[in-house]
Coordinates of C-alpha atoms in Angstrom, one line a residue:
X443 CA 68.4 168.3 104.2
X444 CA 68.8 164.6 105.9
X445 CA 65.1 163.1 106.3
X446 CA 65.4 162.2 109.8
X447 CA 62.3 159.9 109.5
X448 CA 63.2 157.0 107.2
X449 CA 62.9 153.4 108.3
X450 CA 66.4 153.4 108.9
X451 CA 66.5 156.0 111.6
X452 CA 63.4 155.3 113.4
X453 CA 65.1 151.9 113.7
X454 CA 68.4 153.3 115.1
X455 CA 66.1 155.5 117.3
X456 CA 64.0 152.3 118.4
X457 CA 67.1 150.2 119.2
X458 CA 69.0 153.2 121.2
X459 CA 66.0 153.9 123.3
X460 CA 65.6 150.1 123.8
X461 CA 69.0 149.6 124.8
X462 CA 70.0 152.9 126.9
X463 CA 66.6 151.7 128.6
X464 CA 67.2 147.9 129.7
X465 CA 71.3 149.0 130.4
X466 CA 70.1 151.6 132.7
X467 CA 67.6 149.9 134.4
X468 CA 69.9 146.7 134.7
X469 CA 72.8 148.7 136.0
X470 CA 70.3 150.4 138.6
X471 CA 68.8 146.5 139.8
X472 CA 72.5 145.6 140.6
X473 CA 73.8 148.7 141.9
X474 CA 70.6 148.7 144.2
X475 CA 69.7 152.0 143.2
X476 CA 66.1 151.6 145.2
X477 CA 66.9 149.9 147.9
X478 CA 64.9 149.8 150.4
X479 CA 61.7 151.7 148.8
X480 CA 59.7 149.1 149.3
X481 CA 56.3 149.1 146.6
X482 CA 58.3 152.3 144.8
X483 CA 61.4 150.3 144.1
X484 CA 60.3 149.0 140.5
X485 CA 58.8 152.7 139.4
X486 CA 61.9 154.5 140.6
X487 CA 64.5 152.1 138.7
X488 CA 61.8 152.4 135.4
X489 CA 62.4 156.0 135.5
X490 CA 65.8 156.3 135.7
X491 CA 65.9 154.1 132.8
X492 CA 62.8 156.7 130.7
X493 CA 64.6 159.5 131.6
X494 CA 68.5 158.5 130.8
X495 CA 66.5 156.6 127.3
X496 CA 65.1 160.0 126.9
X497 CA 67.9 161.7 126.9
X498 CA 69.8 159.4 124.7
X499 CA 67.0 159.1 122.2
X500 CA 67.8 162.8 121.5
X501 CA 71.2 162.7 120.9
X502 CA 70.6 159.5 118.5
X503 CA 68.7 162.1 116.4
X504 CA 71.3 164.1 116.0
X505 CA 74.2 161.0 115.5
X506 CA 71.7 159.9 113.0
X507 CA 71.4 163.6 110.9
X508 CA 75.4 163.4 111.1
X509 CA 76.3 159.8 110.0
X510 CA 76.3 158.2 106.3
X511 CA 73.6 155.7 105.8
X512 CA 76.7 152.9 106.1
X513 CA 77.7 154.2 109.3
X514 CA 74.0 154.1 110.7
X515 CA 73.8 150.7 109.6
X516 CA 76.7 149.3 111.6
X517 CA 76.0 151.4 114.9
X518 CA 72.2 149.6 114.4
X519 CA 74.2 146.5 113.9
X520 CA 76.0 147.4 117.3
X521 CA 73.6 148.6 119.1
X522 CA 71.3 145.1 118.4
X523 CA 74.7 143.2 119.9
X524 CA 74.7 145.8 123.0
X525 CA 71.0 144.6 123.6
X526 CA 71.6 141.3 123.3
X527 CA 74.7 141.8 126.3
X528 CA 72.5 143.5 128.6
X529 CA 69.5 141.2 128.1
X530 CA 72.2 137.8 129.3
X531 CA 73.5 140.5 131.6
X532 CA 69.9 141.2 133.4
X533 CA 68.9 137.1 133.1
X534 CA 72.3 136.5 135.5
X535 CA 71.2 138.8 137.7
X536 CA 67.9 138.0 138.2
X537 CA 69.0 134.2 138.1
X538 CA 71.3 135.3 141.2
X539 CA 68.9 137.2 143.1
X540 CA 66.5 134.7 142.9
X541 CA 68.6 131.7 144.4
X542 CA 69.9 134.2 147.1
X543 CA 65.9 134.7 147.7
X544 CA 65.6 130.7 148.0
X545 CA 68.9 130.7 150.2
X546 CA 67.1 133.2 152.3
X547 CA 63.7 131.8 152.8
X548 CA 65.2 128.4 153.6
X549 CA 67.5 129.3 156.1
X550 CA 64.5 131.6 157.6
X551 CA 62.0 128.2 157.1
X552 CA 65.2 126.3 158.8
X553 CA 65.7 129.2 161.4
X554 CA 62.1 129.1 162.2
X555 CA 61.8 125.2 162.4
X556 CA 64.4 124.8 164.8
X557 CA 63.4 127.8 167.1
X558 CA 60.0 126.5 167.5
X559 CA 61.5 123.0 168.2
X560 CA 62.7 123.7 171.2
X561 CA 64.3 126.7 173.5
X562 CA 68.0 126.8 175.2
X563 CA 68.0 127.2 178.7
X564 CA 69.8 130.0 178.8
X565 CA 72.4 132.0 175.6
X566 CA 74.9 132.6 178.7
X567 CA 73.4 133.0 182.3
X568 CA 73.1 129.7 184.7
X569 CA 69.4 129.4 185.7
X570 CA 69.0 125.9 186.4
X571 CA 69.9 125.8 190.2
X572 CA 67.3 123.6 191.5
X573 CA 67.8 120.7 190.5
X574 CA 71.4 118.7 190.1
X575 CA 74.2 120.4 189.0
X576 CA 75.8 118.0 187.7
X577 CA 79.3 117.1 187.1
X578 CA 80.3 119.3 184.8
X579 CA 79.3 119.8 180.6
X580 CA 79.9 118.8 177.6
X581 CA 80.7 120.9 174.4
X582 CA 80.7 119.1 171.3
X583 CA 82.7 119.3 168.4
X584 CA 80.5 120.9 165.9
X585 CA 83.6 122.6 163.7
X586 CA 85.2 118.8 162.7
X587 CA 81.8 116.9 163.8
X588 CA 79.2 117.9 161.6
X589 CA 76.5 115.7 163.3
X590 CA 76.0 115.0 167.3
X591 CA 74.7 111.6 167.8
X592 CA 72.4 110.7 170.5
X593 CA 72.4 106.7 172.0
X594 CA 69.8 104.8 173.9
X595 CA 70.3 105.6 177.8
X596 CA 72.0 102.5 178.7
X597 CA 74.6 101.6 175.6
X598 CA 76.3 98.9 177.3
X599 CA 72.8 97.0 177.6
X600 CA 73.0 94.8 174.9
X601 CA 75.7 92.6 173.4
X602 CA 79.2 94.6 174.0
X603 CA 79.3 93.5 170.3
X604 CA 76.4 94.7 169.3
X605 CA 75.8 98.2 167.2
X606 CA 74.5 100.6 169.3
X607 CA 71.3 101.7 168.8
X608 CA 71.1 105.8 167.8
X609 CA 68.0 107.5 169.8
X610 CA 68.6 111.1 167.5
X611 CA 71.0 113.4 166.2
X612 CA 72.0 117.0 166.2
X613 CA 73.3 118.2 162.6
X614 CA 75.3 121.2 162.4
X615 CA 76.5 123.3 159.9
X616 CA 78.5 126.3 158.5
X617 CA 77.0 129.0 157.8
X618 CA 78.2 132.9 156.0
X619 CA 81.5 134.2 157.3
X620 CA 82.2 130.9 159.3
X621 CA 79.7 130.9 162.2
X622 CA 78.0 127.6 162.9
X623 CA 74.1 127.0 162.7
X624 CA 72.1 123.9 163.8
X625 CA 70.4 122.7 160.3
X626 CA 68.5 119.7 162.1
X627 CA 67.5 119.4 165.8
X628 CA 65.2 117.1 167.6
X629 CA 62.1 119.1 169.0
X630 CA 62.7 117.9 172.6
X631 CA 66.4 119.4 172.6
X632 CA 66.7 122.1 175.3
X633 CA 71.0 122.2 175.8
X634 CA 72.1 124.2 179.4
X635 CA 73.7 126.6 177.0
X636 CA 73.7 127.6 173.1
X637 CA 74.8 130.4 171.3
X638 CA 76.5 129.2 168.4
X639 CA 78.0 132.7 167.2
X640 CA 80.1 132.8 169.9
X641 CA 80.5 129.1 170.2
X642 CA 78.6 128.2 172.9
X643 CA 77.0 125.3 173.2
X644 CA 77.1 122.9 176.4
X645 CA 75.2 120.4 177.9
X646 CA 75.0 119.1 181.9
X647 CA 76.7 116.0 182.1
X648 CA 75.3 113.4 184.4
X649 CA 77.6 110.0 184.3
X650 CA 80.7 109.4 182.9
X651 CA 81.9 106.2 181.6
X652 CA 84.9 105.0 179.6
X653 CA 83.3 105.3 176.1
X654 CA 80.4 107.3 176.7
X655 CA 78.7 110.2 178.9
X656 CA 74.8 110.8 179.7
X657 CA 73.7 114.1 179.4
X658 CA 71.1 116.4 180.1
X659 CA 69.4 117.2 176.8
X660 CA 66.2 118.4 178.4
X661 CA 66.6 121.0 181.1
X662 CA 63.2 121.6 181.6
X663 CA 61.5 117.7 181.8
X664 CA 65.3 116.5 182.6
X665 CA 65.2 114.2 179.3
X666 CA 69.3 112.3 179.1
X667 CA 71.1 110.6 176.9
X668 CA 74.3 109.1 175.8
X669 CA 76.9 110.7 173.5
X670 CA 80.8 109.3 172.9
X671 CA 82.8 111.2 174.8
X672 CA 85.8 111.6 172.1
X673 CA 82.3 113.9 170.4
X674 CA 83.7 116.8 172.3
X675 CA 85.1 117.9 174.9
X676 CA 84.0 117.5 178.8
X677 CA 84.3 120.4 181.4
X678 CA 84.0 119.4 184.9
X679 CA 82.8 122.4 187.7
X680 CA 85.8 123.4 188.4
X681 CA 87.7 123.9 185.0
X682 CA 84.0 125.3 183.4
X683 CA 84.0 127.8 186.2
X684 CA 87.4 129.0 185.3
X685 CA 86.3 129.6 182.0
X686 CA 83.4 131.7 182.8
X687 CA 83.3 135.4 182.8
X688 CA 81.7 136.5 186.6
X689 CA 80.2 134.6 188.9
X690 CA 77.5 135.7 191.8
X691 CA 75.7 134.8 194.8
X692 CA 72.3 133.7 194.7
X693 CA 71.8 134.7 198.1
X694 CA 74.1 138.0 198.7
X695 CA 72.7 138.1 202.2
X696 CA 73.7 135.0 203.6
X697 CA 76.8 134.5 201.5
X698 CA 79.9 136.4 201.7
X699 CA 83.4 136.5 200.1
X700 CA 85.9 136.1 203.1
X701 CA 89.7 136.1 203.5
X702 CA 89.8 132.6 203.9
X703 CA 88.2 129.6 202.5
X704 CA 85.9 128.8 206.3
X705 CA 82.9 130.0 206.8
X706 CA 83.8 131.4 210.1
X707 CA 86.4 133.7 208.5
X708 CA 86.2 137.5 208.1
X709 CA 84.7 139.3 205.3
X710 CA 86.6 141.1 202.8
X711 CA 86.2 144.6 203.0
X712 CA 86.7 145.6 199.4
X713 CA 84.0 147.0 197.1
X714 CA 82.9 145.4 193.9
X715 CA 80.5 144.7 191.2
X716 CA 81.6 141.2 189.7
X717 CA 83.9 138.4 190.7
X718 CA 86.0 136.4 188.1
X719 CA 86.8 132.9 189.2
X720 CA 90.4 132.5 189.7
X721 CA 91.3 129.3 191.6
X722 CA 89.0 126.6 193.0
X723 CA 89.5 124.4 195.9
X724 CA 86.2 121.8 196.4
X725 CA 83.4 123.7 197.4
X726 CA 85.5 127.3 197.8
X727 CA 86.7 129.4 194.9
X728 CA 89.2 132.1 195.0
X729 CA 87.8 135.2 193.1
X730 CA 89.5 138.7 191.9
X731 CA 87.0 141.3 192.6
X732 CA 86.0 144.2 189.9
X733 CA 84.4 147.6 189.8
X734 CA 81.9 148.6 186.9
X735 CA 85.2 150.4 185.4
X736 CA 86.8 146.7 185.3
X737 CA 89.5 147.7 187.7
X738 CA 90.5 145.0 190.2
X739 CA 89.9 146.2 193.6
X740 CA 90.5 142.9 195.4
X741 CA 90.5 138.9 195.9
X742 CA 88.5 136.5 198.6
X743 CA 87.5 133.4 198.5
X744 CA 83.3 132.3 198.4
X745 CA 81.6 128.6 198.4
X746 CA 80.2 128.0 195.1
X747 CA 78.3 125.1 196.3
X748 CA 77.2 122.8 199.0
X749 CA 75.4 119.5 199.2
X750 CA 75.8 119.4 195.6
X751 CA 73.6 122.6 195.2
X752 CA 74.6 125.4 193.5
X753 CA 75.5 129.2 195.7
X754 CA 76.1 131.0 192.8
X755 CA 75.3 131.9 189.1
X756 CA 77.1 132.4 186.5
X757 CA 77.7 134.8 183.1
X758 CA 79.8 132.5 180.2
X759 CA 79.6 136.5 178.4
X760 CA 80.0 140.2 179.6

């Protein structure tokens, strides 16, 4: 009878447990066998590899009792190579779970930065109805310009020759499955509107030159400054306001949507729950009207604004 004990088989017996042990437990850390277990994550992919070691441990008993002494040498031989694999096979993938880890905290530590630098007005509601209104906004180009640069408030001041003097910067960039981020951001910056996953991002524009706009980049303390105007792209009121998804009255007691564009013209007797922008004529806008069901149930026309103030809000999303 075979002596199942010789150095030879408690080698083979070693090296299988070993290696049915580390390929288990490697194949259950990439397949994310414990996900999501928290503190019981490492004990439950250590047992599956005792357990499936275990189980192959017995059967090398058995290989061993039923091979020639040559034939356990080479699978001892093989079996020291299959270690080897799945040792460089568990180094890669720790090696990549650790750099997404570093991805991940410094895009939380970049997140975190720039949300505590400063605070968008608004993602896609007008708020700001107080003060001017502006002339329209300005959306930058942050898909072919990766960086936003912000001039002193007067850039014709100086020399017409001279270089103009930056005040800042806003740097964008790309982030997973081709959505934008802001990497960089000055801690003063509060934009009229930002929401980068669906592309929003506008600020109030306040003068217009041939070069160069000023802009709001403070809504709150009304902070401006200067940006070149081939940086993006500049929506005045009326063209913004087609582009928005609803609009409504501040004050749906005193203003109306009539048949006409004169205040002294009848009311529309349609019902609705939101009015999309349709045409605009100065201060009056032609609307469709909409149930909550999204079915048009009529048209009017409303003033938007008067003495440069704002009568209505408006929703850039549904």
């Amino acid at each position: 009878m075979k002596n199942i004990l010789r150095p030879g088989s408690l080698l083979l017996y070693f090296l299988t447990f070993i290696a049915f042990l580390t390929g288990v437990m490697t194949f259950a850390g990439i397949s994310d066998a414990a996900a999501n277990q928290e503190l019981a994550s490492g004990a439950i992919v250590f047992m599956h590899g005792v357990f499936f070691a275990a189980a192959v441990f017995s059967v090398s008993i058995l290989i061993y009792y039923l091979l020639s002494e040559k034939s356990v040498k080479f699978l001892s031989i093989f079996v020291s190579f299959f270690i080897l694999i799945i040792a460089g096979l568990s180094y890669c993938n720790y090696n990549v779970r650790q750099k997404s880890k570093t991805e991940f905290q410094l895009e939380r530590k970049s997140s975190e930065i720039i949300n505590a630098g400063f605070t968008p007005v608004s993602f896609g509601k007008s708020k700001n109805t107080d003060g001017s209104i502006g002339m329209g906004f300005f959306k930058p180009d942050f898909v072919n310009l990766p960086v936003l640069y912000f001039f002193y408030e007067n850039p014709y001041a100086g020399d017409p020759t001279d270089e103009i003097p930056k005040k800042d910067s806003i740097t964008f960039s790309l982030k997973n499955f081709g959505t934008m981020d802001i990497s960089y951001a000055p801690p003063w910056l509060a934009p009229a509107h930002l929401k980068l996953d669906y592309d929003i991002l506008y600020f109030r524009i306040m003068y217009v030159s041939y070069n160069f706009i000023e802009i709001k980049v403070n809504e709150y303390d009304d902070r401006t400054a200067w940006v070149k105007k081939d940086a993006g792209e500049i929506f005045y009121w009326p063209e913004f306001l087609l582009k928005v998804h609803s609009v409504e009255f501040l004050n749906p007691a005193e203003h109306k949507v009539r048949v006409r564009p004169f205040n002294y013209s009848d009311e529309v007797s349609y019902k609705y729950e939101f009015m999309k922008p349709v045409i605009i004529n100065d201060e009056w806008m032609y609307v469709e009207l909409y149930d909550d069901d999204y079915n048009l149930t009529g048209k009017g026309w409303l003033q938007w604004k008067t003495g440069g103030k704002l009568l209505i809000s408006y929703s850039l999303l549904s």
